[in-house]
Short mmCIF file of C-alpha atoms in Angstrom, two decimals:
data_model
loop_
_atom_site.label_atom_id
_atom_site.label_comp_id
_atom_site.label_asym_id
_atom_site.label_seq_id
_atom_site.Cartn_x
_atom_site.Cartn_y
_atom_site.Cartn_z
CA UNK A 1014 0.00 0.00 0.00
CA UNK A 1015 1.48 3.34 -1.08
CA UNK A 1016 1.06 6.21 1.35
CA UNK A 1017 1.70 9.93 0.71
CA UNK A 1018 5.08 11.09 1.99
CA UNK A 1019 3.56 13.66 4.35
CA UNK A 1020 1.33 10.99 5.89
CA UNK A 1021 4.30 8.68 6.46
CA UNK A 1022 6.23 11.55 8.02
CA UNK A 1023 3.34 12.33 10.39
CA UNK A 1024 2.99 8.62 11.20
CA UNK A 1025 6.68 8.36 12.11
CA UNK A 1026 6.40 11.36 14.41
CA UNK A 1027 3.31 9.96 16.13
CA UNK A 1028 4.89 6.51 16.39
CA UNK A 1029 7.97 7.87 18.11
CA UNK A 1030 5.79 9.90 20.49
CA UNK A 1031 3.76 6.79 21.35
CA UNK A 1032 6.92 4.74 22.00
CA UNK A 1033 8.29 7.50 24.21
CA UNK A 1034 5.05 7.60 26.23
CA UNK A 1035 5.03 3.82 26.66
CA UNK A 1036 8.68 3.90 27.73
CA UNK A 1037 7.86 6.61 30.28
CA UNK A 1038 5.05 4.42 31.63
CA UNK A 1039 7.46 1.51 32.09
CA UNK A 1040 6.00 -0.67 29.32
CA UNK A 1041 9.06 -0.59 27.03
CA UNK A 1042 11.99 -1.02 29.40
CA UNK A 1043 13.55 -3.36 26.83
CA UNK A 1044 15.14 -1.11 24.16
CA UNK A 1045 14.68 -3.78 21.47
CA UNK A 1046 10.90 -3.80 21.96
CA UNK A 1047 10.88 -0.02 22.00
CA UNK A 1048 12.69 -0.06 18.67
CA UNK A 1049 10.01 -2.41 17.31
CA UNK A 1050 7.22 -0.07 18.40
CA UNK A 1051 9.04 2.89 16.84
CA UNK A 1052 9.44 0.98 13.56
CA UNK A 1053 6.17 -0.91 12.89
CA UNK A 1054 3.59 1.32 11.12
CA UNK A 1055 0.39 0.53 13.03
CA UNK A 1056 -1.71 2.61 10.63
CA UNK A 1057 -0.96 0.11 7.85
CA UNK A 1058 -2.77 -2.56 9.86
CA UNK A 1059 -5.90 -0.52 10.67
CA UNK A 1060 -7.24 1.04 7.44
CA UNK A 1061 -10.59 1.32 9.18
CA UNK A 1062 -11.91 0.92 12.71
CA UNK A 1063 -14.73 1.96 15.01
CA UNK A 1064 -14.66 4.35 17.94
CA UNK A 1065 -17.52 4.77 20.45
CA UNK A 1066 -19.63 7.76 19.44
CA UNK A 1067 -20.31 8.67 23.08
CA UNK A 1068 -24.07 8.27 22.79
CA UNK A 1069 -26.76 5.63 22.49
CA UNK A 1070 -29.49 5.29 19.90
CA UNK A 1071 -33.24 5.30 20.53
CA UNK A 1072 -33.08 1.63 21.53
CA UNK A 1073 -30.29 2.19 24.07
CA UNK A 1074 -27.61 0.58 21.89
CA UNK A 1075 -24.08 1.92 21.85
CA UNK A 1076 -23.31 3.78 18.63
CA UNK A 1077 -19.94 3.14 16.98
CA UNK A 1078 -18.47 5.66 14.58
CA UNK A 1079 -16.33 4.39 11.67
CA UNK A 1080 -13.02 6.10 11.02
CA UNK A 1081 -10.83 5.84 7.92
CA UNK A 1082 -8.22 8.03 6.26
CA UNK A 1083 -10.79 9.04 3.64
CA UNK A 1084 -13.23 10.23 6.31
CA UNK A 1085 -10.75 12.17 8.48
CA UNK A 1086 -7.08 11.47 7.88
CA UNK A 1087 -5.73 13.44 10.84
CA UNK A 1088 -8.10 11.92 13.37
CA UNK A 1089 -7.63 8.42 11.92
CA UNK A 1090 -3.85 8.66 12.14
CA UNK A 1091 -3.90 10.12 15.67
CA UNK A 1092 -6.18 7.29 16.85
CA UNK A 1093 -3.95 4.68 15.19
CA UNK A 1094 -1.04 5.89 17.33
CA UNK A 1095 -2.97 6.26 20.55
CA UNK A 1096 -2.70 3.62 23.28
CA UNK A 1097 -6.22 2.46 22.52
CA UNK A 1098 -7.90 -0.74 21.39
CA UNK A 1099 -9.41 -0.17 17.95
CA UNK A 1100 -12.47 -2.29 17.13
CA UNK A 1101 -12.29 -3.61 13.57
CA UNK A 1102 -15.18 -6.09 13.45
CA UNK A 1103 -18.54 -6.80 15.10
CA UNK A 1104 -20.40 -10.12 15.24
CA UNK A 1105 -17.97 -11.72 12.79
CA UNK A 1106 -19.11 -9.43 9.94
CA UNK A 1107 -16.29 -7.95 7.86
CA UNK A 1108 -16.98 -4.24 7.26
CA UNK A 1109 -16.81 -2.60 3.84
CA UNK A 1110 -14.40 0.22 4.60
CA UNK A 1111 -15.04 1.82 1.21
CA UNK A 1112 -18.58 2.56 2.40
CA UNK A 1113 -18.37 2.65 6.21
CA UNK A 1114 -21.51 3.22 8.25
CA UNK A 1115 -22.31 3.95 11.89
CA UNK A 1116 -22.75 0.73 13.86
CA UNK A 1117 -25.58 0.30 16.39
CA UNK A 1118 -24.68 -2.17 19.13
CA UNK A 1119 -23.15 -5.56 18.43
CA UNK A 1120 -20.42 -7.67 20.00
CA UNK A 1121 -16.80 -6.85 19.02
CA UNK A 1122 -15.15 -9.90 17.47
CA UNK A 1123 -11.84 -8.49 16.26
CA UNK A 1124 -9.66 -5.54 17.16
CA UNK A 1125 -6.19 -4.04 17.21
CA UNK A 1126 -5.32 -4.34 20.88
CA UNK A 1127 -3.83 -1.29 22.60
CA UNK A 1128 -0.07 -1.17 21.95
CA UNK A 1129 0.92 -1.08 25.64
CA UNK A 1130 -0.82 -4.42 26.18
CA UNK A 1131 0.59 -5.99 23.02
CA UNK A 1132 4.15 -4.95 23.81
CA UNK A 1133 3.69 -5.89 27.47
CA UNK A 1134 2.56 -9.38 26.53
CA UNK A 1135 5.62 -10.03 24.37
CA UNK A 1136 7.82 -8.85 27.25
CA UNK A 1137 5.91 -10.92 29.84
CA UNK A 1138 6.31 -14.06 27.72
CA UNK A 1139 10.08 -13.83 28.32
CA UNK A 1140 10.92 -14.23 24.65
CA UNK A 1141 14.54 -14.17 23.51
CA UNK A 1142 16.35 -14.44 20.19
CA UNK A 1143 16.19 -17.92 18.73
CA UNK A 1144 12.85 -18.81 20.32
CA UNK A 1145 10.18 -20.23 18.04
CA UNK A 1146 6.89 -18.49 18.77
CA UNK A 1147 3.25 -19.35 18.12
CA UNK A 1148 0.83 -16.43 18.33
CA UNK A 1149 -2.86 -17.27 18.66
CA UNK A 1150 -5.11 -14.58 17.23
CA UNK A 1151 -3.43 -12.69 14.38
CA UNK A 1152 -6.21 -10.08 14.31
CA UNK A 1153 -5.01 -7.09 12.32
CA UNK A 1154 -1.43 -8.39 12.27
CA UNK A 1155 0.04 -5.48 14.25
CA UNK A 1156 1.23 -7.58 17.19
CA UNK A 1157 2.61 -10.17 14.74
CA UNK A 1158 4.57 -7.40 13.05
CA UNK A 1159 6.09 -6.30 16.36
CA UNK A 1160 7.29 -9.85 17.00
CA UNK A 1161 8.71 -10.12 13.48
CA UNK A 1162 10.50 -6.79 13.82
CA UNK A 1163 12.03 -7.82 17.14
CA UNK A 1164 12.81 -11.51 16.47
CA UNK A 1165 12.73 -11.95 12.71
CA UNK A 1166 9.93 -13.47 10.67
CA UNK A 1167 11.40 -16.96 10.34
CA UNK A 1168 10.62 -18.01 13.92
CA UNK A 1169 7.10 -16.51 14.11
CA UNK A 1170 3.92 -18.47 13.40
CA UNK A 1171 0.54 -16.78 13.81
CA UNK A 1172 -2.90 -18.35 13.47
CA UNK A 1173 -6.34 -16.79 13.14
CA UNK A 1174 -9.77 -18.46 13.12
CA UNK A 1175 -11.33 -15.86 10.79
CA UNK A 1176 -10.09 -16.26 7.18
CA UNK A 1177 -11.14 -12.73 6.18
CA UNK A 1178 -9.19 -11.24 9.09
CA UNK A 1179 -6.14 -13.33 8.23
CA UNK A 1180 -6.27 -12.29 4.58
CA UNK A 1181 -6.26 -8.60 5.54
CA UNK A 1182 -3.48 -9.15 8.11
CA UNK A 1183 -1.38 -11.09 5.60
CA UNK A 1184 -1.69 -8.29 3.06
CA UNK A 1185 -0.55 -5.71 5.62
CA UNK A 1186 2.29 -7.88 6.95
CA UNK A 1187 3.69 -8.78 3.54
CA UNK A 1188 3.25 -5.18 2.38
CA UNK A 1189 5.51 -4.09 5.26
CA UNK A 1190 8.11 -6.74 4.48
CA UNK A 1191 7.24 -9.23 7.25
CA UNK A 1192 6.92 -12.91 6.25
CA UNK A 1193 5.81 -15.01 9.25
CA UNK A 1194 4.09 -18.36 8.84
CA UNK A 1195 0.33 -17.67 8.79
CA UNK A 1196 -2.56 -20.12 8.92
CA UNK A 1197 -6.31 -20.25 9.42
CA UNK A 1198 -6.73 -22.37 12.54
CA UNK A 1199 -8.69 -22.54 15.78
CA UNK A 1200 -6.41 -21.56 18.68
CA UNK A 1201 -8.09 -24.20 20.82
CA UNK A 1202 -6.10 -26.80 18.86
CA UNK A 1203 -2.90 -24.87 18.24
CA UNK A 1204 -1.20 -25.07 14.86
CA UNK A 1205 0.44 -28.37 14.00
CA UNK A 1206 0.64 -31.44 16.27
CA UNK A 1207 4.21 -32.25 15.24
CA UNK A 1208 5.48 -28.73 15.93
CA UNK A 1209 7.02 -27.76 19.27
CA UNK A 1210 7.29 -24.08 20.16
CA UNK A 1211 9.44 -22.34 22.75
CA UNK A 1212 6.72 -19.79 23.44
CA UNK A 1213 2.98 -19.66 22.82
CA UNK A 1214 1.22 -16.33 23.30
CA UNK A 1215 -2.56 -15.98 22.99
CA UNK A 1216 -4.26 -12.74 22.01
CA UNK A 1217 -7.67 -14.19 22.83
CA UNK A 1218 -8.96 -15.69 26.08
CA UNK A 1219 -9.89 -19.25 27.03
CA UNK A 1220 -12.10 -20.73 29.76
CA UNK A 1221 -9.32 -23.23 30.50
CA UNK A 1222 -5.88 -24.04 29.14
CA UNK A 1223 -6.25 -25.99 25.86
CA UNK A 1224 -4.35 -29.29 26.16
CA UNK A 1225 -3.11 -28.92 22.57
CA UNK A 1226 -1.10 -25.85 23.55
CA UNK A 1227 0.74 -27.78 26.25
CA UNK A 1228 1.40 -30.64 23.82
CA UNK A 1229 2.84 -28.16 21.29
CA UNK A 1230 5.23 -26.49 23.78
CA UNK A 1231 8.75 -27.79 24.30
CA UNK A 1232 9.66 -28.92 27.85
CA UNK A 1233 10.82 -25.79 29.63
CA UNK A 1234 8.85 -23.64 27.19
CA UNK A 1235 6.26 -21.14 28.32
CA UNK A 1236 2.63 -20.32 27.51
CA UNK A 1237 1.21 -16.87 28.14
CA UNK A 1238 -2.54 -16.68 27.96
CA UNK A 1239 -5.57 -14.98 29.40
CA UNK A 1240 -8.19 -17.06 31.19
CA UNK A 1241 -11.77 -15.86 31.05
CA UNK A 1242 -15.30 -17.09 31.47
CA UNK A 1243 -18.98 -16.33 31.31
CA UNK A 1244 -18.90 -13.92 34.26
CA UNK A 1245 -16.30 -11.92 32.31
CA UNK A 1246 -13.71 -12.54 34.97
CA UNK A 1247 -10.16 -12.52 33.62
CA UNK A 1248 -6.71 -13.59 34.77
CA UNK A 1249 -3.37 -13.85 33.00
CA UNK A 1250 -1.02 -16.74 33.60
CA UNK A 1251 2.50 -17.61 32.45
CA UNK A 1252 2.81 -21.40 32.47
CA UNK A 1253 6.02 -23.42 32.24
CA UNK A 1254 5.64 -26.83 30.62
CA UNK A 1255 7.42 -29.79 32.25
CA UNK A 1256 8.91 -32.93 30.70
CA UNK A 1257 5.87 -34.99 31.76
CA UNK A 1258 3.43 -32.70 29.97
CA UNK A 1259 2.14 -30.92 33.06
CA UNK A 1260 2.32 -27.15 33.44
CA UNK A 1261 2.39 -24.69 36.31
CA UNK A 1262 2.58 -20.94 36.74
CA UNK A 1263 1.54 -17.97 38.83
CA UNK A 1264 -1.23 -15.60 37.89
CA UNK A 1265 0.09 -12.24 36.72
CA UNK A 1266 -1.04 -8.87 38.01
CA UNK A 1267 -3.01 -6.34 35.99
CA UNK A 1268 -6.50 -5.96 34.60
CA UNK A 1269 -6.18 -7.40 31.12
CA UNK A 1270 -9.15 -8.64 29.11
CA UNK A 1271 -9.31 -10.21 25.66
CA UNK A 1272 -12.15 -11.34 23.44
CA UNK A 1273 -12.99 -14.98 24.08
CA UNK A 1274 -11.98 -17.67 21.64
CA UNK A 1275 -15.11 -18.07 19.55
CA UNK A 1276 -15.66 -21.67 20.62
CA UNK A 1277 -15.58 -20.52 24.27
CA UNK A 1278 -18.17 -17.74 23.91
CA UNK A 1279 -21.08 -17.73 26.37
CA UNK A 1280 -24.42 -19.20 25.26
CA UNK A 1281 -27.60 -17.12 25.12
CA UNK A 1282 -29.79 -17.40 28.21
CA UNK A 1283 -32.94 -15.60 27.10
CA UNK A 1284 -35.05 -13.32 29.29
CA UNK A 1285 -33.69 -13.17 32.87
CA UNK A 1286 -37.22 -12.43 34.12
CA UNK A 1287 -38.29 -15.92 33.00
CA UNK A 1288 -35.52 -17.45 35.10
CA UNK A 1289 -36.41 -15.28 38.08
CA UNK A 1290 -40.08 -16.27 37.89
CA UNK A 1291 -39.29 -19.80 39.04
CA UNK A 1292 -37.28 -18.83 42.11
CA UNK A 1293 -38.53 -19.19 45.70
CA UNK A 1294 -40.58 -16.20 46.86
CA UNK A 1295 -38.83 -15.94 50.21
CA UNK A 1296 -35.34 -14.36 50.03
CA UNK A 1297 -32.40 -14.55 52.39
CA UNK A 1298 -29.96 -11.82 53.36
CA UNK A 1299 -26.71 -11.85 51.39
CA UNK A 1300 -23.38 -11.98 53.24
CA UNK A 1301 -21.73 -10.09 50.38
CA UNK A 1302 -23.10 -7.61 47.86
CA UNK A 1303 -22.66 -8.22 44.11
CA UNK A 1304 -20.66 -4.98 43.97
CA UNK A 1305 -17.70 -6.89 45.39
CA UNK A 1306 -17.28 -8.58 42.00
CA UNK A 1307 -18.78 -5.91 39.74
CA UNK A 1308 -17.14 -2.68 40.95
CA UNK A 1309 -14.67 -0.90 38.67
CA UNK A 1310 -11.67 -1.73 40.86
CA UNK A 1311 -8.64 -3.96 40.42
CA UNK A 1312 -9.68 -6.07 43.42
CA UNK A 1313 -13.18 -6.63 42.00
CA UNK A 1314 -11.61 -7.60 38.66
CA UNK A 1315 -9.53 -10.25 40.47
CA UNK A 1316 -12.44 -11.40 42.62
CA UNK A 1317 -14.72 -11.85 39.62
CA UNK A 1318 -12.27 -14.39 38.21
CA UNK A 1319 -12.09 -16.28 41.52
CA UNK A 1320 -15.89 -16.26 41.80
CA UNK A 1321 -16.15 -17.50 38.24
CA UNK A 1322 -14.07 -20.55 39.14
CA UNK A 1323 -16.77 -21.49 41.67
CA UNK A 1324 -19.67 -21.02 39.23
CA UNK A 1325 -18.03 -21.52 35.80
CA UNK A 1326 -21.30 -21.84 33.88
CA UNK A 1327 -23.03 -18.80 35.39
CA UNK A 1328 -23.66 -15.52 33.61
CA UNK A 1329 -24.53 -12.21 35.25
CA UNK A 1330 -26.70 -9.34 34.05
CA UNK A 1331 -28.43 -6.39 35.73
CA UNK A 1332 -31.98 -5.31 34.94
CA UNK A 1333 -32.89 -2.10 36.72
CA UNK A 1334 -31.48 -2.60 40.22
CA UNK A 1335 -31.79 -6.39 40.22
CA UNK A 1336 -28.71 -8.52 39.54
CA UNK A 1337 -29.43 -11.86 37.86
CA UNK A 1338 -27.22 -14.95 37.81
CA UNK A 1339 -28.21 -17.56 35.22
CA UNK A 1340 -26.63 -20.98 34.65
CA UNK A 1341 -28.00 -22.57 31.46
CA UNK A 1342 -25.94 -25.75 31.97
CA UNK A 1343 -27.45 -26.78 35.33
CA UNK A 1344 -30.69 -24.81 35.08
CA UNK A 1345 -29.86 -22.77 38.20
CA UNK A 1346 -30.55 -19.09 38.79
CA UNK A 1347 -30.31 -16.41 41.48
CA UNK A 1348 -31.36 -12.80 41.89
CA UNK A 1349 -29.91 -10.15 44.19
CA UNK A 1350 -32.07 -7.16 45.06
CA UNK A 1351 -30.84 -4.10 46.99
CA UNK A 1352 -32.50 -3.35 50.31
CA UNK A 1353 -32.06 -0.86 53.14
CA UNK A 1354 -29.71 -3.37 54.77
CA UNK A 1355 -28.07 -6.40 53.15
CA UNK A 1356 -28.94 -7.37 49.60
CA UNK A 1357 -31.73 -9.95 49.34
CA UNK A 1358 -31.02 -13.21 47.52
CA UNK A 1359 -33.37 -15.72 45.90
CA UNK A 1360 -31.80 -18.92 44.56
CA UNK A 1361 -33.12 -21.98 42.79
CA UNK A 1362 -31.97 -25.02 40.85
CA UNK A 1363 -29.36 -27.70 41.60
CA UNK A 1364 -26.60 -25.12 42.27
CA UNK A 1365 -26.96 -22.29 44.80
CA UNK A 1366 -25.02 -19.85 42.67
CA UNK A 1367 -24.62 -16.91 45.02
CA UNK A 1368 -23.93 -19.17 47.99
CA UNK A 1369 -20.97 -20.61 46.08
CA UNK A 1370 -19.71 -17.13 45.26
CA UNK A 1371 -20.04 -16.09 48.90
CA UNK A 1372 -17.95 -19.07 50.05
CA UNK A 1373 -15.13 -17.86 47.79
CA UNK A 1374 -15.44 -14.31 49.13
CA UNK A 1375 -15.44 -15.60 52.74
CA UNK A 1376 -12.27 -17.63 52.10
CA UNK A 1377 -10.63 -14.72 50.28
CA UNK A 1378 -11.25 -12.37 53.22
CA UNK A 1379 -10.06 -14.97 55.74
CA UNK A 1380 -6.83 -15.44 53.75
CA UNK A 1381 -6.04 -11.73 53.95
CA UNK A 1382 -7.28 -10.78 50.47
CA UNK A 1383 -4.37 -12.24 48.45
CA UNK A 1384 -3.57 -10.74 45.04
CA UNK A 1385 -3.23 -12.65 41.75
CA UNK A 1386 0.46 -13.44 42.25
CA UNK A 1387 -0.36 -15.50 45.33
CA UNK A 1388 -2.27 -18.05 43.21
CA UNK A 1389 -0.69 -20.86 41.19
CA UNK A 1390 -2.38 -22.66 38.34
CA UNK A 1391 -1.55 -26.38 38.11
CA UNK A 1392 -2.45 -28.19 34.87
CA UNK A 1393 -2.31 -31.96 35.22
CA UNK A 1394 -4.12 -35.01 33.86
CA UNK A 1395 -6.60 -34.78 36.74
CA UNK A 1396 -7.68 -31.23 35.88
CA UNK A 1397 -6.71 -27.59 36.09
CA UNK A 1398 -6.57 -26.30 39.65
CA UNK A 1399 -5.99 -22.85 41.06
CA UNK A 1400 -4.27 -23.08 44.43
CA UNK A 1401 -3.50 -20.82 47.34
CA UNK A 1402 -2.07 -22.05 50.67
CA UNK A 1403 -4.89 -20.47 52.70
CA UNK A 1404 -7.86 -20.97 50.41
CA UNK A 1405 -9.79 -24.03 49.26
CA UNK A 1406 -8.81 -25.18 45.75
CA UNK A 1407 -10.67 -23.77 42.78
CA UNK A 1408 -10.92 -25.53 39.44
CA UNK A 1409 -11.25 -24.37 35.87
CA UNK A 1410 -13.91 -25.99 33.67
CA UNK A 1411 -12.97 -28.97 31.50
CA UNK A 1412 -11.20 -27.67 28.40
#
């Protein structure tokens, strides 16, 4: 893709400013990764994207404004070099960027992740020269380009489940001179059973660690991935794979979230009022409010993941002031309603959903409110267990 000289000059200036800001924030302590950020032209990988319009439509749906160079070159370029996630696709539908239109609602299914997170992930994966790397989730190809710039294209393999996304990423990568191995593949199964990588880094999230990724990692190799679930609780973990095929690693700090692998997306649960209608009429007083796992704090972000381990099939939504928990797998449900005193809980079905969450919160408080780094994930033949010396074991769902 040919770009006007003045645009490329502006892009270089903005790129250097972004790298400087990330360095100042401690993200790019490694000078080699800083050099990669200063070199890779992110705007080549995001010819069009959506930004929130800051308002909702008549139906209450978020409005998303398209942005391309043709619409507003200066704003498009500035956004491309901001530390922002740029949404490039909703609901699996590939946009026509020659005729972009405002988007009303929808679920983001592809994006260019904010550069600080992308660069931070490559650093956290402890990658060095000579390592063979598998990236899961090519997306726009920007993160792949950073890895190629830093390590060389020959040792980089990147897979993407969406063929249209991969085609666009391949065009941008090859146009910039990067030639990694690219393939359409589901990250749940890795790339190639006979291949063994030194590092696997996932740019999507999984409900549990896919066994194929462990099988495709050399003994002593590492896997960096984000764990997620249907409560939208997230945790990052850096696993080291052992000779016997097991893996262990501590949770990492930070509030990172990624789109779920498409095969791990939550199922629809219908109208929460229908689930609530079958619950017992008499409530009980809650020991903990739902705000403990829903507040916009780093602790709540961590707690939501721990709670999710206790009720892995539950989903949570709020209608008015009432918080609903729905588990379509077991047919269980719960509602939490605010009151002058404690929240009031109604629960029904085989699993007492909020009671299970409260047990986790009780144990967490009794253990002194330990942060993510105090938890170790153990992946063995008998399951995937999250352990802390002062808390009962939590398990991830079967992969």
